Coordinates of C-alpha atoms and ligand atoms in Angstrom, one line a residue:
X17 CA 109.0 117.4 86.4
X18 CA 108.1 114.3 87.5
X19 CA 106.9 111.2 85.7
X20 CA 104.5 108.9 87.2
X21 CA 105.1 105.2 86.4
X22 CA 103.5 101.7 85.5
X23 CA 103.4 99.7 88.3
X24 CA 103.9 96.1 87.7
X25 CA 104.8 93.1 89.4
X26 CA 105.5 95.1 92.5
X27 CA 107.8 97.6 90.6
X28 CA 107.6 100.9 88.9
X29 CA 108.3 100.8 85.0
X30 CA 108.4 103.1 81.7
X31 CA 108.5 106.7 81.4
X32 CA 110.4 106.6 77.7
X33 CA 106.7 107.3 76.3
X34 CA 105.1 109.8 78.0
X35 CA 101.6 112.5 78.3
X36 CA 101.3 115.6 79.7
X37 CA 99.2 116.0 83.1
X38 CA 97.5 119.1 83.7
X39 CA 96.0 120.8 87.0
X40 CA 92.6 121.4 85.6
X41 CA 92.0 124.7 88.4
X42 CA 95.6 126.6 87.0
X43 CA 95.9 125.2 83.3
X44 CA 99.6 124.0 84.7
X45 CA 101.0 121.2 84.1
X46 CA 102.1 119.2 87.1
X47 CA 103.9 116.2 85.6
X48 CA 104.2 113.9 82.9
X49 CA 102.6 110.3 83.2
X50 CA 104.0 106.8 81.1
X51 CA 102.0 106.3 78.3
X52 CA 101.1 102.7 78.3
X53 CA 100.6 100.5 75.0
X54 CA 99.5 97.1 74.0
X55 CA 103.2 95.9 75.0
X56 CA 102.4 96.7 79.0
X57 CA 98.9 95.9 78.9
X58 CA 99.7 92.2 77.5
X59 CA 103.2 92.2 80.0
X60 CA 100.6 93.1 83.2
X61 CA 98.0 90.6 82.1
X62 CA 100.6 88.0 81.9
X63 CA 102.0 88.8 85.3
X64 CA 98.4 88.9 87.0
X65 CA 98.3 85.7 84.9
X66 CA 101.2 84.0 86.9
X67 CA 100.5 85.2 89.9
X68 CA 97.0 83.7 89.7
X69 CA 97.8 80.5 88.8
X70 CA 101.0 80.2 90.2
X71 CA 101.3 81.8 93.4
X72 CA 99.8 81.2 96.8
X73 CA 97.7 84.4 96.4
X74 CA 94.1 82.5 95.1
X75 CA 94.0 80.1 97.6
X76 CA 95.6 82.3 100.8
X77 CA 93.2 81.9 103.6
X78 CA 90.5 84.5 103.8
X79 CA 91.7 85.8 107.0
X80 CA 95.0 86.2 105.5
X81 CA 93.7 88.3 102.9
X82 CA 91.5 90.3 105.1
X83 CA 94.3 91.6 107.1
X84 CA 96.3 92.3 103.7
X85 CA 93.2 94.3 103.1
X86 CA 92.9 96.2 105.8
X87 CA 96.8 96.9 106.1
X88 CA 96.0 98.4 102.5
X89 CA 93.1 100.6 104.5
X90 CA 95.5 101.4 107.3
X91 CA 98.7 102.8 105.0
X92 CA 96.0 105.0 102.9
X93 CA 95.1 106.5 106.2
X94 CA 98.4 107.2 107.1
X95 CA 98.6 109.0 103.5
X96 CA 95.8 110.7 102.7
X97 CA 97.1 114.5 103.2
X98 CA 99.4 113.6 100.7
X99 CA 97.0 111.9 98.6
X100 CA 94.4 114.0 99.0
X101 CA 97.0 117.1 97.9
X102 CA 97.3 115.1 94.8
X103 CA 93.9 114.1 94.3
X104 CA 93.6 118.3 94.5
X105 CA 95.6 118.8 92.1
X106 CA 95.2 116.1 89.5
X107 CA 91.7 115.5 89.5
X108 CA 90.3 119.2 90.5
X109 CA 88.6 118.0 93.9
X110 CA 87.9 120.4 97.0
X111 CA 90.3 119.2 99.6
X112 CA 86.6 118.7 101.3
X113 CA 86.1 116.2 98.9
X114 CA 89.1 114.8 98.9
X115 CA 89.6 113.7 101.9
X116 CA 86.3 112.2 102.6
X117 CA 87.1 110.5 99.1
X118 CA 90.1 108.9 100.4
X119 CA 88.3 107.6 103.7
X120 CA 86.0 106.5 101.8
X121 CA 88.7 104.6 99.4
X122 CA 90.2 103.4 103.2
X123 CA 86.9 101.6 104.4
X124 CA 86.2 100.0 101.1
X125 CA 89.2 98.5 101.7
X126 CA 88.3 97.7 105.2
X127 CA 84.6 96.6 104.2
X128 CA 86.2 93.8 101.9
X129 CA 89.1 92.7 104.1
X130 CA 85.8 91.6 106.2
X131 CA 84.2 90.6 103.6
X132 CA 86.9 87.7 102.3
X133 CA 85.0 85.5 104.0
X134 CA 81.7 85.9 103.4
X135 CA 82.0 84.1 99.5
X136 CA 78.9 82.0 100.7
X137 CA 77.4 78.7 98.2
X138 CA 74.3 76.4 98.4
X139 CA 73.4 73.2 99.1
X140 CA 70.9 72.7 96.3
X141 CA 68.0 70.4 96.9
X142 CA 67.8 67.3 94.6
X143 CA 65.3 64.6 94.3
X144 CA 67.3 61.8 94.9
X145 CA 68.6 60.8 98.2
X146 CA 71.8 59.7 96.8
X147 CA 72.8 63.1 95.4
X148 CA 75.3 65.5 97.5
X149 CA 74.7 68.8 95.1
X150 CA 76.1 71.9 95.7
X151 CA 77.2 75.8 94.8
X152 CA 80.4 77.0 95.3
X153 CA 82.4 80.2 94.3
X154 CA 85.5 80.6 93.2
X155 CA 88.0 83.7 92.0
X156 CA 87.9 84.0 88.2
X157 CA 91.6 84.7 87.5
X158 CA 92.4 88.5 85.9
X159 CA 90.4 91.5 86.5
X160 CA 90.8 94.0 84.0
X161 CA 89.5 97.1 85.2
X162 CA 89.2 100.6 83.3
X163 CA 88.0 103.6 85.4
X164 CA 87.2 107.1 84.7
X165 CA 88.7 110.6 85.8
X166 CA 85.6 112.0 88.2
X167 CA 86.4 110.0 91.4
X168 CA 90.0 108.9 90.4
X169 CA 91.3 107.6 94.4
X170 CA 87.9 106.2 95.3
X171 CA 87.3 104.5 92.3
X172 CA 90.3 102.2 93.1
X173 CA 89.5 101.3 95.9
X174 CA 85.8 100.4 94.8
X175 CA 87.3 98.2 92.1
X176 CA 90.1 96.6 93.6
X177 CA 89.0 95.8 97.1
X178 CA 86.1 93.5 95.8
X179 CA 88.2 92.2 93.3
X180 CA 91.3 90.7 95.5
X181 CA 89.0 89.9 98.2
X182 CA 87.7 87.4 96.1
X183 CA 91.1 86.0 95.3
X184 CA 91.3 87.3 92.1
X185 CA 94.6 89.5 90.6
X186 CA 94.0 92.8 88.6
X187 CA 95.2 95.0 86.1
X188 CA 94.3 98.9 86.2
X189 CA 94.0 101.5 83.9
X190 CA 93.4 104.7 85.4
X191 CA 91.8 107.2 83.0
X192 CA 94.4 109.7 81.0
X193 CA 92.8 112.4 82.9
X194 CA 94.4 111.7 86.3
X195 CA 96.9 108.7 86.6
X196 CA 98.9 110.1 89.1
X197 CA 97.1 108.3 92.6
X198 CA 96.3 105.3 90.7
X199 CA 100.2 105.3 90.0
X200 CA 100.7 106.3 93.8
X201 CA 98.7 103.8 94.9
X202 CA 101.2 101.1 93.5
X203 CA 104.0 102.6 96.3
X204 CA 101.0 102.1 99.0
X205 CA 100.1 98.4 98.4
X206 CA 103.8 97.1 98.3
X207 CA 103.6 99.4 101.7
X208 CA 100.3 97.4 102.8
X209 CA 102.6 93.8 101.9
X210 CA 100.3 92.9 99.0
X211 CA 102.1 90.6 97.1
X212 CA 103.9 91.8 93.6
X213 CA 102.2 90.9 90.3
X214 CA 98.3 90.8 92.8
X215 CA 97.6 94.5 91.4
X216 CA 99.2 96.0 87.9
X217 CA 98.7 99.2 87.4
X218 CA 99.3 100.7 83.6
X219 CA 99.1 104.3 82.3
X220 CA 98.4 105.6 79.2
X221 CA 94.7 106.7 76.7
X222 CA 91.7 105.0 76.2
X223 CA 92.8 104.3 72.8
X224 CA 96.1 102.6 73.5
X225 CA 96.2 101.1 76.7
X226 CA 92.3 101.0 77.4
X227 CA 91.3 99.5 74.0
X228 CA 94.5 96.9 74.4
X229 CA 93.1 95.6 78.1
X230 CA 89.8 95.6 76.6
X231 CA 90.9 93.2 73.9
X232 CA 93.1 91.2 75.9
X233 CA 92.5 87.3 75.8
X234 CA 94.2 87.0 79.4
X235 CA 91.6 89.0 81.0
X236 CA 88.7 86.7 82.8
X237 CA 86.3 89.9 83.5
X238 CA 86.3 93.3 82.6
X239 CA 85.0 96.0 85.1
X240 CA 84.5 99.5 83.4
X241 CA 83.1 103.0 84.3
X242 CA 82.6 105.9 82.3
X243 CA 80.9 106.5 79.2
X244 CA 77.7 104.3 77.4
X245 CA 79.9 105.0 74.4
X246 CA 82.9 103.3 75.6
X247 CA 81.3 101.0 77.6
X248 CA 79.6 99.9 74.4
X249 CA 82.9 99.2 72.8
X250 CA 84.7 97.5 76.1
X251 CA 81.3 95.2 75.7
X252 CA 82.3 94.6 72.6
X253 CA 85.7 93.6 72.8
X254 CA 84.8 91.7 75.8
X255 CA 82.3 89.6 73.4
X256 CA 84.7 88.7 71.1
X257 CA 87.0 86.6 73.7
X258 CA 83.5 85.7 75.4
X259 CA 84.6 87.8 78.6
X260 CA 82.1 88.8 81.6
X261 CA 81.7 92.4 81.9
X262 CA 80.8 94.7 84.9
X263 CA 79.6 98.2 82.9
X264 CA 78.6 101.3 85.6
X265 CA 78.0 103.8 82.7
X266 CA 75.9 107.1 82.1
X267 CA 72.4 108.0 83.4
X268 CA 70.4 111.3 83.2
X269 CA 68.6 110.9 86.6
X270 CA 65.6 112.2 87.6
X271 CA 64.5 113.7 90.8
X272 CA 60.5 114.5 91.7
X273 CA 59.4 117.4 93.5
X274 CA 56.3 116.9 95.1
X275 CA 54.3 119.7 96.1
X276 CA 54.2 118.7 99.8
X277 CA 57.4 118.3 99.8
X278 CA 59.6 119.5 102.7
X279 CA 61.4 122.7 101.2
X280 CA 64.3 123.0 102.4
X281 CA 64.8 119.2 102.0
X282 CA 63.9 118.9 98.8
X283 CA 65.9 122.2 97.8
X284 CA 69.0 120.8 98.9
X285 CA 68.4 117.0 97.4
X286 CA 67.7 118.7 94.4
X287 CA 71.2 121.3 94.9
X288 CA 73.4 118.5 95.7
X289 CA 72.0 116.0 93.5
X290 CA 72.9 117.6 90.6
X291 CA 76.5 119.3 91.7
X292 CA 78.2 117.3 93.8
X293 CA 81.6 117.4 92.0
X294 CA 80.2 120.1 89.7
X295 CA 77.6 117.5 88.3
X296 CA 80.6 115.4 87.3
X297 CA 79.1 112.1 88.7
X298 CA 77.6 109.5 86.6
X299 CA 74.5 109.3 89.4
X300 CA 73.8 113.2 89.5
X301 CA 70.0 114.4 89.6
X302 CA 69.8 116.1 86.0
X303 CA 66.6 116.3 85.5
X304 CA 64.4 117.7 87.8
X305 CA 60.5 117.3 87.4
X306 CA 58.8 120.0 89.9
X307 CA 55.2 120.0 90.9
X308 CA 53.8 123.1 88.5
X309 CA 51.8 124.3 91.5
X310 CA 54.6 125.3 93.0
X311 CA 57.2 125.5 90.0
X312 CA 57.9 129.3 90.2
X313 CA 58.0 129.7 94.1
X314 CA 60.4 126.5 93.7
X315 CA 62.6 127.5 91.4
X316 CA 62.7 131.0 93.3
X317 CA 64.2 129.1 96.1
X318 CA 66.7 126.8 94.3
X319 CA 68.0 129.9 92.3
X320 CA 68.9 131.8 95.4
X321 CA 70.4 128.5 96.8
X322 CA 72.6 127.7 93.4
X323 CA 73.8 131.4 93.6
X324 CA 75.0 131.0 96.9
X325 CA 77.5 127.7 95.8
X326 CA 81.0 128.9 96.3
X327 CA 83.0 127.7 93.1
X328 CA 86.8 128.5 93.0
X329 CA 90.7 127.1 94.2
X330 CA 90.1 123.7 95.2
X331 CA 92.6 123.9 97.7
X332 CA 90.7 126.6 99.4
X333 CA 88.7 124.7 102.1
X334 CA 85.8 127.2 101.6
X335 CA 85.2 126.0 98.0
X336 CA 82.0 124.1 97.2
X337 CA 82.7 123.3 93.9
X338 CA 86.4 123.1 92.0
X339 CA 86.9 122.9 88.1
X340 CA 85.6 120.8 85.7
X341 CA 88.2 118.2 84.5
X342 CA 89.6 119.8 81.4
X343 CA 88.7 122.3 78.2
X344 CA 86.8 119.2 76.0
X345 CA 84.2 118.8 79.0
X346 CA 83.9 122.5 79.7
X347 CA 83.4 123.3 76.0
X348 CA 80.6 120.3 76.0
X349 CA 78.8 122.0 79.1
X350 CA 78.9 125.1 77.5
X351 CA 77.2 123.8 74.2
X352 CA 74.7 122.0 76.0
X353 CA 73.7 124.9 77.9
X354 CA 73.5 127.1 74.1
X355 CA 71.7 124.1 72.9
X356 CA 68.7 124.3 76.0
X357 CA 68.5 127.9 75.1
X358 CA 68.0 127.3 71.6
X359 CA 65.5 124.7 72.4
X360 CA 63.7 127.3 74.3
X361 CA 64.5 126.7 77.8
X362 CA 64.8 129.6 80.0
X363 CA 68.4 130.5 81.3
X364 CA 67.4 130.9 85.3
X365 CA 71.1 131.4 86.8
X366 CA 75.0 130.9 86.1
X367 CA 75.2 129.8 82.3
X368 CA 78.7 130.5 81.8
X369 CA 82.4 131.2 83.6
X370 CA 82.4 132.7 86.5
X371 CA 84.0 135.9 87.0
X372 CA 87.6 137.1 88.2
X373 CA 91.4 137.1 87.0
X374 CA 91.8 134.4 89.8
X375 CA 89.9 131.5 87.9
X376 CA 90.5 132.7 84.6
X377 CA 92.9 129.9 83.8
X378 CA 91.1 127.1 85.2
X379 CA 88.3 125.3 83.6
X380 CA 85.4 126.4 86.1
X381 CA 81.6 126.8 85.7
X382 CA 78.7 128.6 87.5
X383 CA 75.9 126.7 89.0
X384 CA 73.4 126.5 86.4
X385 CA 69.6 126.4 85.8
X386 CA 68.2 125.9 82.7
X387 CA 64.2 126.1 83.4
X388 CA 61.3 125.9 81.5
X389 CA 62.4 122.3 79.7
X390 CA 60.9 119.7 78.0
X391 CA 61.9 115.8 78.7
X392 CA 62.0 115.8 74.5
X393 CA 64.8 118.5 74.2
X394 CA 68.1 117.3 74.2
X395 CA 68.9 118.8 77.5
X396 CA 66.9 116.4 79.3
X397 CA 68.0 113.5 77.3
X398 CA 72.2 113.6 76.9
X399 CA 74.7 113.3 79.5
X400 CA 75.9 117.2 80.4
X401 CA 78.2 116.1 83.2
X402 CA 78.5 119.4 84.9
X403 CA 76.7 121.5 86.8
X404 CA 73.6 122.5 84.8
X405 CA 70.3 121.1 86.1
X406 CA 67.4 120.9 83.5
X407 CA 64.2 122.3 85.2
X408 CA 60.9 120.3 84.3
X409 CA 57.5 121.2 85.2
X410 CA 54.7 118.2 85.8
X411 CA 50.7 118.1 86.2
X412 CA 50.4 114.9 88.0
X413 CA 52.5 112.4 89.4
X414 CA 52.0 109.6 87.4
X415 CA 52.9 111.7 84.3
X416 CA 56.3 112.3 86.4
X417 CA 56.9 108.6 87.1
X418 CA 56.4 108.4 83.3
X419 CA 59.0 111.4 82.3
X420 CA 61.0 110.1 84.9
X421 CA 61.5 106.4 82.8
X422 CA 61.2 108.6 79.9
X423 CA 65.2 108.2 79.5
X424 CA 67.5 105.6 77.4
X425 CA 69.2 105.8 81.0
X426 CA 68.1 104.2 84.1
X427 CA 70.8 104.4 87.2
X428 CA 69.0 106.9 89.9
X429 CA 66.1 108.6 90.7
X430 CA 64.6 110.6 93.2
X431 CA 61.1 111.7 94.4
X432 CA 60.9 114.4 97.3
X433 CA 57.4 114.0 99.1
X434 CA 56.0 113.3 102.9
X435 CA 53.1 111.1 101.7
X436 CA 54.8 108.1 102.3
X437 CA 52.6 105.7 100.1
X438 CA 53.7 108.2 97.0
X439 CA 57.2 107.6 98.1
X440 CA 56.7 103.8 97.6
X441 CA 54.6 104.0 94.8
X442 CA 57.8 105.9 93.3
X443 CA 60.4 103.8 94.2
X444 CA 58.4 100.7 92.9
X445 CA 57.9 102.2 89.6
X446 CA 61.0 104.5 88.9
X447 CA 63.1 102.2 86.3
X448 CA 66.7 102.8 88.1
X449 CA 69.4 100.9 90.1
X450 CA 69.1 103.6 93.1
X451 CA 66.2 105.2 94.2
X452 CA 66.3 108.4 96.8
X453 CA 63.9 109.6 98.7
X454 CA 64.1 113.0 100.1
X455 CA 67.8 112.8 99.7
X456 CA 70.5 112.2 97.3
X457 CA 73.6 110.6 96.1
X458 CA 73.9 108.8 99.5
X459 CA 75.5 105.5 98.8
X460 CA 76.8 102.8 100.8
X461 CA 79.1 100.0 101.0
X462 CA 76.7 97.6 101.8
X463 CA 74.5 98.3 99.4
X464 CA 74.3 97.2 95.6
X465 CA 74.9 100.0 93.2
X466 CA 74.2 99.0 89.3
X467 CA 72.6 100.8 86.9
X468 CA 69.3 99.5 84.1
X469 CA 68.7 100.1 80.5
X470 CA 71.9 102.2 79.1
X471 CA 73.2 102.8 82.4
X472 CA 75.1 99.4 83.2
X473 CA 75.4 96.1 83.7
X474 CA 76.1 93.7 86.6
X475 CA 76.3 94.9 90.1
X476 CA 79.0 96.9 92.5
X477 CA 78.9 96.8 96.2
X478 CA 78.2 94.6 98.9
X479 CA 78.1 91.2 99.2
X480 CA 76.9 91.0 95.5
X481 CA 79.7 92.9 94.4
X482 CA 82.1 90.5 96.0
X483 CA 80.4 87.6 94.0
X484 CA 80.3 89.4 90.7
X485 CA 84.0 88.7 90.7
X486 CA 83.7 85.0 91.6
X487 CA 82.9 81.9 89.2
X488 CA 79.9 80.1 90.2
X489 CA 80.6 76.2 90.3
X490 CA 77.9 73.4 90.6
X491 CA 79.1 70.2 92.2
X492 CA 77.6 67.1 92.0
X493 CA 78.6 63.8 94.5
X494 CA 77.1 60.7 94.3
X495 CA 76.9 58.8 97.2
X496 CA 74.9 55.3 96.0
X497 CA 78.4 53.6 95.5
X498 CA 76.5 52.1 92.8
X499 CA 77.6 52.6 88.5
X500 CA 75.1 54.8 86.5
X501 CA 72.4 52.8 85.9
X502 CA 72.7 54.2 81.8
X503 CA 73.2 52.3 78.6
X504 CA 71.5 49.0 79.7
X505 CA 71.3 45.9 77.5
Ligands
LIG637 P1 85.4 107.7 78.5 O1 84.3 106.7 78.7 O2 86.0 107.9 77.2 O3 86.6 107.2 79.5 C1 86.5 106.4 80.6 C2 87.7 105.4 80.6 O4 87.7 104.6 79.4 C3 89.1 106.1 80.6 O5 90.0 105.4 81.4 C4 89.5 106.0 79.1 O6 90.9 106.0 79.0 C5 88.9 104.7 78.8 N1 88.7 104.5 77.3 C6 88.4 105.4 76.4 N2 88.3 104.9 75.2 C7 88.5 103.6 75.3 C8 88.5 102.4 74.4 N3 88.2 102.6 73.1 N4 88.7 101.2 75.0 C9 88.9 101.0 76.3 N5 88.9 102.0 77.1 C10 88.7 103.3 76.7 O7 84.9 109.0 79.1 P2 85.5 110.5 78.8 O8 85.9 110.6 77.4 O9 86.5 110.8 79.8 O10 84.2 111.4 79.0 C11 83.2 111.5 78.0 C12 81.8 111.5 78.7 O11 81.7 110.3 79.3 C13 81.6 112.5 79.7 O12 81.2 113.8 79.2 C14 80.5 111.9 80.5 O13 79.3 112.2 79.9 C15 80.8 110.4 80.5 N6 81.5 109.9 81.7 C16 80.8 109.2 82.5 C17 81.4 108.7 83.7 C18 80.7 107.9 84.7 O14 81.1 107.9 85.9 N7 79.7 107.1 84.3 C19 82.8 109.1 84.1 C20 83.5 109.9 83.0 C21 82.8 110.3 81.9
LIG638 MG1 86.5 109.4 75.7

């Protein structure tokens, strides 16, 4: 069976330690991954360390860079059956999502290659006509970076891109979930001609490897995704070294149905909102808040249109939806959706496994509507992260606006109308990072993607992702030739 390895300083390492990784569609395991500690998380800091301060990689011309970047972009491309087979198999994706996943990962790293020069400062305006002033940025050393199991590939590429392009080095800890194409990618950046000790990648639980990164003095930033819980925690380990921190976390979006909505539009936002992945996306449309003039024709439609999602082998290219992740997250979905019912929603479709010998050993889930909800009951207030959309009905739209922002969370939100001064009015008012209109989940490279309230801190994307890894730096030049006229007689 094979063992999937640390990669540091340009080399694979460790494998005495190990974890089990399982394929979350058979219940089989697949391999075994190193299971990183304290002892590789301080030996990878120290190596980004080095290699930061004393190698050519911070102050390499941006052009330089870029095409490092974009070979990066190039040699994924020229692997992505085989990562996308692993991605499968690891992580539970369709091979539909899987391979635009690992486009995706390839123009993120494109995107940055161009963007390693764009790192743009100010002249600032002072009063006095012998003051040069200005802004500058500059890369803040080691970026220790912690990502989640629901977009393993992608999420790489999202974090690291940014992060080198700003001259920075990095170490990684992919979640214990699904090392094995963060531990792959290792082989493809050596490929690409990135220099060894730029990226470190270490394996290994949240607990030991996580927690140790977390804590580690060496580290200049900390970027983490996954839970408000953990991010929490990260913050605070992060405060007691003084460290910046990047949190994307939870959110329990909201998405409006308007009664003059287009239908089959507003059907399908609300769909694939909520079960892209099977719901296992931090940005999913939860909550949905529908219009009670048309609540029960509404829900009519979306039930037919849930019970038409195919879910089952990942590998099949006819699946919609795959598995969720593991047991611990299907045993969570399955609570929640006991707990709505005992609330007093109304159980409208799936609810449960779905049928058949052939997904009996994977951890799948049916489409699910729980309807007739309240944004008090717990349903409409806690993280599910599957496929199991809460079903709201509303009287007027400011009193959805209000439910809406009615949430500790605050990273999307949605409202599906034609009026066009409603839409506005909404996307003013919605508290959250993203706002959709008569879509959802669309993101881009270009554009910032941060969540408010418990849903994050900082920003990801863009050109303001670039600069949320660089240092700021004020300079001041004085050009009078003349001492400080201070501490006269
Ligand atoms: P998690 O937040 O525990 O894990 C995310 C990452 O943090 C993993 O790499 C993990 O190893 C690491 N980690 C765990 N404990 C840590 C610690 N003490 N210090 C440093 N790093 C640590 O998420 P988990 O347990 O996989 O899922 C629990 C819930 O979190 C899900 O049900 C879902 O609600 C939410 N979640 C949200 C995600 C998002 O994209 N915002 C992604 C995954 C989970
Ligand atoms: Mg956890």
């Amino acid at each position: 069976m094979r063992t999937h390895k640390h990669f540091i300083h340009g080399q694979y390492q460790g494998g005495d330690h190990t974890f089990e990784i399982d394929n979350p569609a058979t219940g089989e395991r697949i391999g075994l991954a190193a299971r990183g500690t304290k002892l590789e998380i301080d030996q990878a800091v120290d190596v980004a360390r080095e290699t930061f301060l004393k190698t050519a990689w911070a102050d390499m011309d941006g052009r330089l860079r870029g095409e490092l970047l974009r070979r990066v972009a190039r040699v994924i491309r020229s692997h992505s059956e085989e990562i996308a087979a692993l991605e499968v198999a690891d992580a539970g994706k369709t091979i539909g999502d899987a391979r635009v996943e690992i486009e995706i990962a390839a123009q993120t790293w494109d995107y940055y290659a161009d963007l390693t020069q764009s790192a743009v400062g100010t002249v600032n305006a002072v009063p006095s006509p012998d003051q040069f002033d200005y802004t500058i940025r500059q890369p803040m050393g080691v970026i220790g970076i912690i990502i989640p199991w629901n977009f393993p590939f992608v999420l790489t590429a999202l974090k690291l891109a940014p992060a080198l392009a700003a001259g920075n080095t990095a170490v990684l800890k992919p979640a214990e979930e699904t090392p094995v194409t963060a531990s792959f990618l290792g082989q493809l950046l050596n490929e690409a001609g990135i220099p060894p000790g730029v990226v470190n990648i270490v394996l290994g639980t949240g607990l030991e490897a996580g927690a140790a990164l977390a804590a580690n003095e060496g580290v200049d930033k900390l970027i983490f995704t996954g839970s408000t819980e953990i991010g929490s925690l990260v913050m605070q380990a992060a405060a007691k070294n003084v460290t910046d921190v990047t949190l994307e976390l939870g959110g329990k979006s909201a998405n409006i149905i308007c009664a003059d909505a287009d239908r089959e539009q507003a059907v399908m936002s609300a769909a694939f909102g909520c079960l892209l992945h099977s719901g296992q996306c931090c940005c999913a449309g939860t909550r949905l808040l529908i219009d009670g003039k048309i609540y029960d024709s509404f829900m009519d439609q979306l039930r037919e249109r849930f019970e038409r999602v195919r879910v089952g082998d990942p590998t099949d290219p006819k699946s919609h939806l795959g598995p969720i992740i593991n047991d611990k997250q299907l045993q969570q979905i399955q609570r929640y959706v006991d707990i709505g019912q005992r609330e007093g929603a109304t159980l409208v479709t799936g609810g449960g496994r779905p049928a058949g010998a052939a997904l009996e050993k994977g951890f799948f889930f049916q489409p699910t509507l729980l309807g007739d909800a309240r944004n008090e009951m717990r349903i409409a207030r806690e993280e599910i992260f599957g496929p199991v959309l809460t079903c709201i009905s509303f009287e007027d739209f400011d009193q959805a606006i209000a439910m809406a922002n009615d949430s500790s969370y605050g990273l999307a939100a949605g409202v599906c109308t034609r009026d066009l001064v409603k839409a506005h009015y909404a996307a003013k008012r919605l508290q959250a990072g993203t706002v959709w209109i008569n879509t959802f989940n669309g993101l881009a490279l270009n554009s910032p993607f941060l969540g408010w309230k418990r849903s994050g801190i900082g920003v990801e994307r863009g050109v303001e992702g670039l600069h949320d890894h660089m240092h700021l730096k004020h300079v001041r030049f004085d050009l009078s030739r003349k001492p400080l006229p201070v501490f006269g007689d």
